[in-house]
Amino acid sequence: MNIHWVNHASFITELPGFRMISDPWLEGRVFNRSWAHLLPTQFSSKYYKNINYIWFSHEHPDHFFPPNLQKIEAQEKARIQVLYQKTKDDKVSQYCRKAGFARVIDLLPWQPLSLPEGVEVLNAKVLNDTDSWMVLKASGKTLVNVNDCVFKDDRELERIAQAAGPIDVLFTQFSFASWVGNPDDPTSITRAAQEKFEEIRRQVRLLKPQYVVPFASYVWFCHRDNFFMNAYANTVQQVVELLRSLDVVPIVLAPGDT
């Protein structure tokens, strides 16, 4: 199994006959142009000729960004299949169908799906939120992507651990991703950053991965109303030190790395 890093929360999982890109926000600013990538993406829409699946975790624009999807050529959309959690409003799935993707597979919660390429995926929504996570199994390896999911109850993580079995690689968010306080309230912002590290500690303790890829936080806040938050965001070096203290192997990738 190869992992090709794209950017922020996006990567490609590659196996023989199988190439799935997750949460492809490739370029442009999101959230009213208030978020930007830390580094430029090395993957562009022309490379979709090698992709046969896309998985979206949820519909926030740093994970599901229609302006980027519109740049995929029609002949590639006619071949690529989309995987997405089953939702009541069906908005994302309907958008992808109308956009011309070959097939949109609505993933039912906690029901494993076997794909023809020898890959099994398991997807479900975190309790009381719209974010979803995925377990991917193939070639004797297990990858877990929890992206922005915040698990309020240890039992959720324990259930994922039971369903996944031994986990080789965990992908998890390492810094805050929303408004967490005003400029005159540094205590709240610092607390939010530390709470994200506490979440990582819980995930490592309960999921017991061998490797952890910190991701979904490779942004800088680039609007005058949120720029101050950059000073409080967790850094890559900090999360690497945390993971080493937890006796797991951190893997940090830059755009274009494998």
Short mmCIF file of C-alpha atoms in Angstrom, two decimals:
data_model
loop_
_atom_site.label_atom_id
_atom_site.label_comp_id
_atom_site.label_asym_id
_atom_site.label_seq_id
_atom_site.Cartn_x
_atom_site.Cartn_y
_atom_site.Cartn_z
CA MET A 1 0.00 0.00 0.00
CA ASN A 2 1.38 3.40 -1.02
CA ILE A 3 0.28 6.73 0.38
CA HIS A 4 0.80 9.75 -1.89
CA TRP A 5 0.45 13.04 -0.05
CA VAL A 6 -1.68 15.71 -1.75
CA ASN A 7 -2.31 18.52 0.77
CA HIS A 8 -4.04 19.42 4.03
CA ALA A 9 -6.48 16.49 4.52
CA SER A 10 -6.01 14.93 1.10
CA PHE A 11 -3.94 11.91 0.12
CA ILE A 12 -4.06 9.07 -2.39
CA THR A 13 -4.19 5.46 -1.26
CA GLU A 14 -2.70 3.26 -3.96
CA LEU A 15 -2.89 -0.50 -4.46
CA PRO A 16 -2.83 -2.57 -7.67
CA GLY A 17 -5.79 -1.34 -9.72
CA PHE A 18 -6.95 0.99 -6.95
CA ARG A 19 -6.21 4.69 -6.46
CA MET A 20 -8.48 6.62 -4.11
CA ILE A 21 -8.08 10.31 -3.31
CA SER A 22 -9.55 11.56 -0.05
CA ASP A 23 -10.97 15.05 0.56
CA PRO A 24 -9.34 16.80 -2.41
CA TRP A 25 -9.08 20.51 -1.70
CA LEU A 26 -6.29 21.25 -4.16
CA GLU A 27 -6.19 25.00 -4.63
CA GLY A 28 -7.97 28.24 -3.81
CA ARG A 29 -9.00 29.75 -0.51
CA VAL A 30 -11.97 28.48 1.47
CA PHE A 31 -14.30 29.67 4.23
CA ASN A 32 -14.87 33.08 2.65
CA ARG A 33 -11.22 33.17 1.55
CA SER A 34 -10.04 33.03 5.16
CA TRP A 35 -8.08 29.74 4.89
CA ALA A 36 -5.15 29.00 2.57
CA HIS A 37 -2.74 26.09 2.14
CA LEU A 38 0.59 26.33 3.92
CA LEU A 39 2.36 24.87 0.86
CA PRO A 40 1.24 24.67 -2.78
CA THR A 41 -0.29 21.40 -3.96
CA GLN A 42 1.75 19.30 -6.39
CA PHE A 43 -1.33 17.42 -7.63
CA SER A 44 -3.63 19.05 -10.20
CA SER A 45 -6.89 18.14 -11.88
CA LYS A 46 -5.03 16.66 -14.87
CA TYR A 47 -3.80 13.81 -12.67
CA TYR A 48 -7.31 12.46 -12.11
CA LYS A 49 -6.71 10.13 -15.07
CA ASN A 50 -4.99 7.85 -12.56
CA ILE A 51 -7.76 8.04 -9.92
CA ASN A 52 -10.71 5.64 -9.79
CA TYR A 53 -12.29 6.58 -6.43
CA ILE A 54 -12.88 9.76 -4.43
CA TRP A 55 -13.93 9.69 -0.78
CA PHE A 56 -15.31 12.75 1.00
CA SER A 57 -15.43 12.79 4.79
CA HIS A 58 -17.87 15.71 5.04
CA GLU A 59 -18.95 18.77 3.11
CA HIS A 60 -16.81 21.52 4.63
CA PRO A 61 -14.95 23.23 1.77
CA ASP A 62 -11.48 22.18 2.93
CA HIS A 63 -12.68 18.60 2.27
CA PHE A 64 -15.40 18.95 -0.37
CA PHE A 65 -14.68 21.94 -2.63
CA PRO A 66 -16.86 22.12 -5.78
CA PRO A 67 -14.66 24.66 -7.64
CA ASN A 68 -11.85 22.09 -7.68
CA LEU A 69 -14.18 19.24 -8.69
CA GLN A 70 -15.49 21.28 -11.61
CA LYS A 71 -12.00 21.24 -13.14
CA ILE A 72 -11.95 17.45 -13.51
CA GLU A 73 -12.41 16.55 -17.17
CA ALA A 74 -15.72 14.99 -18.17
CA GLN A 75 -14.16 11.74 -19.40
CA GLU A 76 -12.46 11.26 -16.04
CA LYS A 77 -15.67 11.94 -14.10
CA ALA A 78 -17.39 9.34 -16.25
CA ARG A 79 -14.95 6.76 -14.89
CA ILE A 80 -14.41 7.85 -11.25
CA GLN A 81 -16.65 6.52 -8.48
CA VAL A 82 -17.48 8.63 -5.41
CA LEU A 83 -17.80 7.23 -1.89
CA TYR A 84 -19.76 9.27 0.64
CA GLN A 85 -21.68 8.71 3.84
CA LYS A 86 -25.43 8.22 3.52
CA THR A 87 -27.12 11.43 4.65
CA LYS A 88 -30.72 12.55 5.03
CA ASP A 89 -30.41 15.53 2.67
CA ASP A 90 -28.31 13.64 0.07
CA LYS A 91 -26.83 16.99 -1.05
CA VAL A 92 -23.25 15.88 -1.68
CA SER A 93 -24.24 12.66 -3.44
CA GLN A 94 -26.75 14.47 -5.64
CA TYR A 95 -24.18 17.12 -6.54
CA CYS A 96 -21.69 14.45 -7.61
CA ARG A 97 -24.29 12.62 -9.69
CA LYS A 98 -25.28 15.82 -11.49
CA ALA A 99 -21.60 16.66 -11.98
CA GLY A 100 -21.19 13.52 -14.08
CA PHE A 101 -19.33 11.10 -11.85
CA ALA A 102 -19.69 7.48 -12.95
CA ARG A 103 -21.27 6.24 -9.77
CA VAL A 104 -21.93 7.57 -6.29
CA ILE A 105 -21.88 4.92 -3.58
CA ASP A 106 -23.80 5.87 -0.45
CA LEU A 107 -21.92 4.27 2.42
CA LEU A 108 -24.26 2.93 5.07
CA PRO A 109 -23.03 3.45 8.64
CA TRP A 110 -21.05 0.59 10.14
CA GLN A 111 -21.65 -1.66 7.13
CA PRO A 112 -18.40 -2.80 5.47
CA LEU A 113 -18.30 -2.47 1.69
CA SER A 114 -16.06 -4.71 -0.39
CA LEU A 115 -14.76 -3.11 -3.58
CA PRO A 116 -13.74 -5.15 -6.64
CA GLU A 117 -10.05 -4.29 -6.22
CA GLY A 118 -9.81 -6.28 -2.97
CA VAL A 119 -10.35 -3.26 -0.74
CA GLU A 120 -12.83 -3.10 2.14
CA VAL A 121 -14.08 0.22 3.48
CA LEU A 122 -16.08 1.02 6.59
CA ASN A 123 -17.57 4.47 7.13
CA ALA A 124 -19.77 6.11 9.75
CA LYS A 125 -20.62 9.55 11.06
CA VAL A 126 -19.27 10.68 14.39
CA LEU A 127 -21.98 11.11 17.00
CA ASN A 128 -23.72 14.51 17.05
CA ASP A 129 -21.82 15.91 14.07
CA THR A 130 -21.64 15.67 10.29
CA ASP A 131 -18.02 14.52 10.02
CA SER A 132 -17.39 10.91 9.10
CA TRP A 133 -14.40 8.60 9.42
CA MET A 134 -13.19 5.67 7.30
CA VAL A 135 -11.46 2.38 7.92
CA LEU A 136 -9.74 0.99 4.81
CA LYS A 137 -8.40 -2.56 4.70
CA ALA A 138 -6.33 -4.03 1.88
CA SER A 139 -3.33 -6.31 1.38
CA GLY A 140 -3.22 -7.15 5.08
CA LYS A 141 -2.96 -3.48 6.10
CA THR A 142 -5.46 -1.25 7.89
CA LEU A 143 -5.66 2.52 7.54
CA VAL A 144 -7.95 4.68 9.67
CA ASN A 145 -8.81 8.25 8.65
CA VAL A 146 -10.61 10.25 11.36
CA ASN A 147 -9.89 13.68 9.79
CA ASP A 148 -11.85 16.33 11.77
CA CYS A 149 -13.92 13.93 13.88
CA VAL A 150 -14.19 14.82 17.55
CA PHE A 151 -15.07 11.80 19.65
CA LYS A 152 -16.93 12.83 22.78
CA ASP A 153 -17.27 9.28 24.05
CA ASP A 154 -14.50 6.70 24.37
CA ARG A 155 -16.99 4.04 23.34
CA GLU A 156 -16.99 5.40 19.79
CA LEU A 157 -13.25 4.92 19.50
CA GLU A 158 -13.44 1.52 21.15
CA ARG A 159 -16.05 0.42 18.62
CA ILE A 160 -13.87 1.61 15.74
CA ALA A 161 -10.90 -0.26 17.21
CA GLN A 162 -12.95 -3.44 17.47
CA ALA A 163 -14.21 -3.13 13.89
CA ALA A 164 -10.80 -2.25 12.46
CA GLY A 165 -8.63 -4.77 14.27
CA PRO A 166 -4.90 -3.98 14.41
CA ILE A 167 -4.39 -0.52 12.91
CA ASP A 168 -1.25 0.21 10.91
CA VAL A 169 -1.78 3.91 10.11
CA LEU A 170 -3.95 6.58 11.71
CA PHE A 171 -4.59 9.93 10.02
CA THR A 172 -5.80 12.58 12.45
CA GLN A 173 -6.21 16.34 12.75
CA PHE A 174 -3.60 18.06 14.91
CA SER A 175 -4.82 21.62 15.43
CA PHE A 176 -8.04 23.57 15.80
CA ALA A 177 -10.14 24.21 12.72
CA SER A 178 -12.74 26.76 13.73
CA TRP A 179 -13.25 29.94 15.71
CA VAL A 180 -11.96 29.30 19.22
CA GLY A 181 -11.85 32.75 20.79
CA ASN A 182 -11.35 36.44 20.12
CA PRO A 183 -7.98 38.22 20.00
CA ASP A 184 -8.43 39.41 23.60
CA ASP A 185 -9.06 35.84 24.85
CA PRO A 186 -5.79 33.93 24.39
CA THR A 187 -6.73 31.53 27.19
CA SER A 188 -9.61 30.05 25.20
CA ILE A 189 -7.51 29.69 22.06
CA THR A 190 -4.63 28.04 23.92
CA ARG A 191 -7.09 25.69 25.60
CA ALA A 192 -8.53 24.67 22.22
CA ALA A 193 -5.06 23.82 20.91
CA GLN A 194 -4.32 21.70 23.97
CA GLU A 195 -7.69 19.95 23.71
CA LYS A 196 -6.73 18.81 20.22
CA PHE A 197 -3.59 17.19 21.65
CA GLU A 198 -5.68 15.53 24.35
CA GLU A 199 -7.89 14.13 21.59
CA ILE A 200 -4.81 12.67 19.88
CA ARG A 201 -3.71 11.07 23.14
CA ARG A 202 -7.11 9.40 23.49
CA GLN A 203 -7.06 8.18 19.90
CA VAL A 204 -3.60 6.68 20.26
CA ARG A 205 -4.50 5.03 23.56
CA LEU A 206 -7.72 3.47 22.30
CA LEU A 207 -6.94 2.78 18.63
CA LYS A 208 -3.31 1.70 19.21
CA PRO A 209 -1.95 2.57 15.73
CA GLN A 210 1.61 1.76 14.74
CA TYR A 211 2.06 4.96 12.72
CA VAL A 212 0.27 8.32 12.94
CA VAL A 213 0.10 10.86 10.12
CA PRO A 214 -0.85 14.30 11.52
CA PHE A 215 -2.93 16.13 8.95
CA ALA A 216 -6.07 18.24 8.27
CA SER A 217 -4.39 21.28 9.81
CA TYR A 218 -1.98 22.40 7.09
CA VAL A 219 -3.56 25.82 6.73
CA TRP A 220 -2.87 29.39 7.64
CA PHE A 221 -5.59 31.78 8.65
CA CYS A 222 -5.34 34.53 6.06
CA HIS A 223 -8.15 36.99 6.77
CA ARG A 224 -7.77 40.07 8.93
CA ASP A 225 -10.48 38.68 11.23
CA ASN A 226 -8.75 35.33 11.92
CA PHE A 227 -5.06 35.97 11.27
CA PHE A 228 -4.38 36.23 15.01
CA MET A 229 -5.17 32.51 15.44
CA ASN A 230 -1.99 31.50 13.59
CA ALA A 231 0.07 32.36 16.66
CA TYR A 232 -1.77 29.73 18.72
CA ALA A 233 -2.13 26.86 16.26
CA ASN A 234 -0.33 23.61 17.05
CA THR A 235 2.78 23.13 14.93
CA VAL A 236 4.04 20.05 13.13
CA GLN A 237 7.07 19.87 15.40
CA GLN A 238 4.89 19.95 18.50
CA VAL A 239 2.70 17.10 17.30
CA VAL A 240 5.75 15.05 16.30
CA GLU A 241 7.16 15.42 19.81
CA LEU A 242 3.79 14.46 21.28
CA LEU A 243 3.50 11.33 19.15
CA ARG A 244 7.04 10.22 19.97
CA SER A 245 6.23 10.58 23.67
CA LEU A 246 3.28 8.23 23.09
CA ASP A 247 5.55 5.55 21.57
CA VAL A 248 4.05 5.70 18.10
CA VAL A 249 5.87 6.59 14.91
CA PRO A 250 4.93 9.99 13.43
CA ILE A 251 5.01 10.36 9.67
CA VAL A 252 5.02 13.90 8.28
CA LEU A 253 4.52 14.33 4.55
CA ALA A 254 4.81 17.37 2.29
CA PRO A 255 2.84 17.79 -0.93
CA GLY A 256 4.18 15.30 -3.48
CA ASP A 257 5.74 12.93 -0.92
CA THR A 258 5.03 9.18 -0.93
#
